Amino acid sequence: MVSFECDYDNGAHPLVLEALVKHNNARPTPYGFDEFSERAKRRIRQACGLPDAQIFFLTGGTQTNATTIDSMLYQYEGVICVGTGHINVHEAGAVEFTEHKIITLPDNHGKMEARVLKKYLDDFMADGNRNHAVHPGLVYITFPTELGTLYTARELDDIYQVCRNFDIPLYIDGARLGYGLMAEGCDITLPYLARHCDVFYIGGTKIGALCGEAVVFTHGNAHKHFFSIQKQHGAVIAKGALIGLQFEALFTDNLYFQLARHAIEKAMQMKQMFQEHGYEFYLDSPTNQQFVILPNEKIQRLEKYVQFTHWGPYDNHHTICRFVTSWATTDEDMNTLRDCL
Amino acid sequence: MVSFECDYDNGAHPLVLEALVKHNNARPTPYGFDEFSERAKRRIRQACGLPDAQIFFLTGGTQTNATTIDSMLYQYEGVICVGTGHINVHEAGAVEFTEHKIITLPDNHGKMEARVLKKYLDDFMADGNRNHAVHPGLVYITFPTELGTLYTARELDDIYQVCRNFDIPLYIDGARLGYGLMAEGCDITLPYLARHCDVFYIGGTKIGALCGEAVVFTHGNAHKHFFSIQKQHGAVIAKGALIGLQFEALFTDNLYFQLARHAIEKAMQMKQMFQEHGYEFYLDSPTNQQFVILPNEKIQRLEKYVQFTHWGPYDNHHTICRFVTSWATTDEDMNTLRDCL
Amino acid sequence: MVSFECDYDNGAHPLVLEALVKHNNARPTPYGFDEFSERAKRRIRQACGLPDAQIFFLTGGTQTNATTIDSMLYQYEGVICVGTGHINVHEAGAVEFTEHKIITLPDNHGKMEARVLKKYLDDFMADGNRNHAVHPGLVYITFPTELGTLYTARELDDIYQVCRNFDIPLYIDGARLGYGLMAEGCDITLPYLARHCDVFYIGGTKIGALCGEAVVFTHGNAHKHFFSIQKQHGAVIAKGALIGLQFEALFTDNLYFQLARHAIEKAMQMKQMFQEHGYEFYLDSPTNQQFVILPNEKIQRLEKYVQFTHWGPYDNHHTICRFVTSWATTDEDMNTLRDCL
Amino acid sequence: MVSFECDYDNGAHPLVLEALVKHNNARPTPYGFDEFSERAKRRIRQACGLPDAQIFFLTGGTQTNATTIDSMLYQYEGVICVGTGHINVHEAGAVEFTEHKIITLPDNHGKMEARVLKKYLDDFMADGNRNHAVHPGLVYITFPTELGTLYTARELDDIYQVCRNFDIPLYIDGARLGYGLMAEGCDITLPYLARHCDVFYIGGTKIGALCGEAVVFTHGNAHKHFFSIQKQHGAVIAKGALIGLQFEALFTDNLYFQLARHAIEKAMQMKQMFQEHGYEFYLDSPTNQQFVILPNEKIQRLEKYVQFTHWGPYDNHHTICRFVTSWATTDEDMNTLRDCL
């Protein structure tokens, strides 16, 4: 059975694992104050073109979102997000658990639109009763989105301008950041992205690591007690070098981007395969998630050999199916899929 | 200046105030364990036709919603509500402050539709990843709704059946309960409503009291430590008789319903006035809130004499305006409005 | 049956009630933005000698403590309090409900000692692992304390100096503020107290009002969105004039202080009565709470005529009993007690 | 420089690392539903003698405590703990962050005493005002304690009997469980411990793993939606096999206990070394944490070669120092220490 169900049903990239093995006896300083974490941060800063960025390592995506968002908000503030946003639908209420409301806006193929955001903020500011409402304190977007779509450089800039005009910081969830940056036609680079938001995270779990996400505060704007907030969230691990070592490996010789690029290539091959068989797509994704419309009887046959996700019904006879490639997708995986179509 | 801005810019009904004055020296047992509160509960039980209902008095609507909802949910559960629902838009995040997510559904003129609710719950139960989502633990509706509309007996029954089929309790926010029950054409009585939900509250603040809401658990389903939860929410007042006395007065000789009926009569007069002048309504409300579409220049002139709320823009030249009557609306108020139209 | 059980088993002072009756038809602006609340604030500012103090009205003590403390803390901070402090023992976890830890210090007859506070803060600052601990963000004391004792002007000054040296604000819970200020030998005035803390509240519920507490931020240090935080806590009432009117009455012609003085006089009479009968006191309280050591068989007989609180066992044959006077204590109450001793 | 500062400044045991490397390409089911996790659970159940125990893997200690405690409590309940307990002092308020109070009792050398617990619970039940207090909902102890001390089998039984009499579950924090069970003179076995509590966790981070703790609900008493609560806490990692694989290795051929035993042997050697040099101990610890009273000038010289923790001042000239051994402590480490004494 071959799996295209997700991009985290695998282990670590061999070079990442090698780093863990090689330095296993290094007796690193606990809680992330070790030399490997420091070196990893240095490399990430360099890759972002932000020599002064403040970087923290956390274990997983939900934890990273809840901790970062909580650290950026006052108690009476909420975070703005499209209705399909990951924090709104797939994190078991981790943000609300920190007492903050998620203020939802309609999305356009998974993306927030600058004009919709502006209208919401204009209306909020014009509302004489706004003190009875949740104050917007942060804007959250994902890159790529839950639907595998990407913001253009212009779109991101537009959103960030709105944020700046209203003095509300912008946070980018980059659980699959690499798969976005390396996508076909993506006109956003890591330094561009880093300059167009206030905080973002670089997902490691889905791109080569066993676990680990790197939160990047872009301009000295991390909460001065972020570590304590992280601890309070149960988001500090004693052996912080576990994550530092992995990110050091991922940001050595462009490994992170090569892994991401590999997944994109496989995704584009897959796209072509489906197209050659005449299947249509729910939307046009340039990233490692492909949403294909399949006849229901086809799905039954396919599932004998291939795992994938039923995203939702398309019509009475068709279902939207999600196929995901990753850095670990092999030629054998692709061949099996090809043979089944 | 005459005000139709809201139904809480007034004092107490004279009979309510009289009760406070009359029993001021009674030295009642604190924290709501006094004889007046007991008598008030007895009368409310009788009015509801629920001899075993458990009743608690709280101070205001937001407090009542947050405390009641929190008491009904496990930590991982959320409350289902239409996007326009009061808890979702006008309570400063008081529900999220208790760590619970508000799961929003689209509304139909302010109302939740049974089929939309059923579809959401069907989809949730069918979702293999539902353990990564917020579990629905309660359904919240308002009667009347934020838009002054009412559920029919049939619609309420349909919603309650869905709730029961999914074993999820139904909570009705009755901040303006009387104004709904006494509305033109309303086919729901208090006992009917009480039999078609698991918990609801009878709003006192907006109908004759200085403060106070009565939460009614309809069938022995109050949390066994509701008092402690209420205390934890800061929602217990030391001199609980303040609310008990008021509700006793309101539920003596049908006062509560008479006051509500008065407001409805004034609202219907107002409706006719606007109609006679050719104005149209944003929607057809049978309750004490009327949403009229007014030309912007008319609004400017009107506001010299009358206070009301700008609900939102209708088009470039018109605005939706909300006019609210209450038990305290006088003939003079009505005459002033008539003279200005 | 005569009650010395607490100071809140009564109604409102007649002048307070009269104000409510007199202005019942005034149609005040909702949510506390009415003229009565404004006038009440002006008078409180004057009484405090703080022309620029920011004042907010809330309903009860637990609510006031939780809301005020929450507004003063970052999410990772806790509040320092003696173990016997009211928020630590009698508020059902309302502070922890806002996600903040209560950091407890040992008390001296209910009071916090400046040197104990200083040692805790010194140790905290010297602790290399303090980022793994809850950061102290506020100091909470009560005046009078849970045990009816009072800080001297010097003791309060000492505590405030420690707070200032560590840049941590001081909050004084004044649920029974008047009963402290008017106590025998108290060398603290309201203006002195107001100059020696960052925020405090003036309790109305226990001194003449039906409900209501006035939070006073002494130097422009209220959270800029305190109203929204208050709303989020369910601590805003629609008809805010209910509290404003009462405080206006209480701060007219020194009523608040006269009421408090009355209770103190009764308490001192009571003290003398017990002394004359040879009873000893658990501690020497100059305020309206008296803690008497009574033989258990005496208690049984006394309880046929008088209500009071069993504070805790003294030894196998004696119990510490709390007797509380209030502004509403009458000569008849006192005579009944005298006759029973 | 040799470190005795803690038991988590190391990597993974070679056999643990080997397991990660060996199965790196296994494509395990995400979120802990993989075969390795299942096998690990089976082995833990067997080691505990509890074939039906429910087991969950989390990443670190603070996260495990906060998630487990939160899952066991209603919103109005708190957890009982000695003042020196880990959750009360070293977890940055992670428990309060979940809105629950920590109710503290005095400790005896780090241990809770059954009679102190019983007295607290007796008093609580006897308190007529207990509905104004936080209800005790769970008892938390650590084995070994923060001070390296151990409960005897009898002491644990006594505590558990009190818990059962009051129908309050008992939770044992086993961050260093192995170091307790393998200690000199410990008369508690893993099955005994598992039968004398309702939930406990087996710490992996400090005994051979890179990260990971195993929560064991002993008798079908895990919250039915523990997974969702875990997710809500940000405590689920996508690649759950990372922890499952480590625990499978640790519970193969008694590795976990051998590693723990190693640390104890080193600790006992260390104890003898200090004794031979005439140093005294702050308390007699049979576990891997030793608390030695050292002259301050000695400390300065020692710190040139050895890292350890200043636990606190003993007197003006001496300091209590903590030295910790671990599974990774080498003979070289011991020799260095010996040479410096």
Coordinates of N, CA, C and O in Angstrom, one line a residue, chain A residues 87-93 96-97 99-102 104 131-134, chain B residues 87-93 96-97 99-102 104 131-134:
Chain A
I87 N -6.1 26.9 12.1 CA -6.4 27.1 13.5 C -7.9 27.1 13.8 O -8.4 26.8 14.9
N88 N -8.7 27.4 12.7 CA -10.2 27.4 12.9 C -10.8 26.1 12.8 O -11.9 25.9 13.3
V89 N -10.2 25.2 12.1 CA -10.9 23.9 11.8 C -10.2 22.6 12.3 O -10.8 21.6 12.6
H90 N -8.9 22.6 12.4 CA -8.2 21.4 12.7 C -7.3 21.4 13.9 O -6.4 20.5 14.0
E91 N -7.5 22.3 14.8 CA -6.6 22.3 16.0 C -7.4 22.2 17.3 O -6.9 22.5 18.4
A92 N -8.5 21.6 17.3 CA -9.3 21.2 18.5 C -9.5 22.3 19.4 O -9.6 22.1 20.6
G93 N -9.6 23.5 18.9 CA -9.8 24.7 19.8 C -8.7 25.1 20.6 O -8.8 25.7 21.6
E96 N -8.8 29.0 21.2 CA -9.8 29.3 22.1 C -9.4 28.9 23.5 O -9.7 29.5 24.5
F97 N -8.7 27.8 23.6 CA -8.2 27.2 24.9 C -7.3 28.3 25.6 O -7.2 28.3 26.8
E99 N -8.1 31.3 25.5 CA -9.1 32.4 25.8 C -9.2 33.4 24.7 O -9.9 34.4 24.9
H100 N -8.7 33.2 23.5 CA -8.8 34.1 22.4 C -9.8 33.6 21.4 O -9.7 32.5 21.0
K101 N -10.6 34.6 20.9 CA -11.5 34.3 19.8 C -10.8 34.3 18.5 O -9.9 35.1 18.2
I102 N -11.2 33.4 17.6 CA -10.8 33.4 16.2 C -12.0 34.1 15.5 O -13.1 33.7 15.4
T104 N -13.5 35.1 12.1 CA -13.4 34.5 10.8 C -13.9 35.4 9.7 O -14.9 36.1 9.8
N131 N -16.4 48.3 21.7 CA -15.9 47.9 23.0 C -16.7 46.7 23.5 O -16.3 46.1 24.5
H132 N -17.8 46.3 22.9 CA -18.6 45.1 23.3 C -18.2 44.0 22.4 O -18.8 42.9 22.5
A133 N -17.3 44.2 21.5 CA -16.9 43.1 20.6 C -15.4 42.7 20.9 O -14.7 43.4 21.6
V134 N -15.0 41.6 20.3 CA -13.6 41.2 20.4 C -12.7 42.1 19.6 O -13.0 42.2 18.4
Chain B
I87 N -23.8 36.0 21.3 CA -22.5 35.6 22.0 C -21.4 35.7 21.0 O -20.2 35.8 21.4
N88 N -21.7 35.6 19.7 CA -20.6 35.6 18.7 C -20.2 37.0 18.3 O -19.0 37.2 17.9
V89 N -21.0 38.0 18.6 CA -20.7 39.3 18.1 C -20.7 40.5 19.1 O -20.0 41.4 18.9
H90 N -21.4 40.3 20.2 CA -21.6 41.5 21.1 C -21.2 41.2 22.5 O -21.6 41.9 23.4
E91 N -20.5 40.1 22.8 CA -20.1 39.9 24.2 C -18.6 39.9 24.5 O -18.2 39.2 25.4
A92 N -17.9 40.5 23.6 CA -16.4 40.8 23.9 C -15.6 39.5 24.1 O -14.6 39.5 24.8
G93 N -16.2 38.4 23.5 CA -15.4 37.2 23.7 C -15.6 36.5 25.0 O -14.7 35.7 25.4
E96 N -15.4 32.6 24.7 CA -14.0 32.2 24.4 C -13.1 32.4 25.7 O -12.2 31.6 25.9
F97 N -13.4 33.4 26.4 CA -12.7 33.6 27.7 C -12.8 32.4 28.6 O -12.0 32.2 29.5
E99 N -12.7 29.5 27.5 CA -11.9 28.5 26.7 C -12.7 27.7 25.7 O -12.2 26.7 25.2
H100 N -14.0 28.1 25.5 CA -14.8 27.3 24.5 C -14.9 28.0 23.2 O -15.2 29.2 23.2
K101 N -14.9 27.3 22.1 CA -15.0 27.9 20.8 C -16.5 28.0 20.5 O -17.3 27.2 20.9
I102 N -16.8 29.1 19.8 CA -18.2 29.2 19.2 C -18.1 28.8 17.8 O -17.3 29.3 17.0
T104 N -19.7 28.5 14.3 CA -20.7 29.3 13.7 C -21.3 28.6 12.5 O -20.6 28.0 11.7
N131 N -11.6 14.1 15.8 CA -10.9 14.3 17.1 C -9.9 15.5 17.0 O -9.4 15.8 18.1
H132 N -9.6 16.0 15.9 CA -8.8 17.1 15.7 C -9.6 18.4 15.7 O -9.0 19.5 15.5
A133 N -10.9 18.3 15.8 CA -11.8 19.5 15.7 C -12.4 19.7 17.1 O -12.3 18.9 18.0
V134 N -13.0 20.8 17.2 CA -13.8 21.1 18.4 C -15.1 20.3 18.4 O -15.8 20.4 17.4

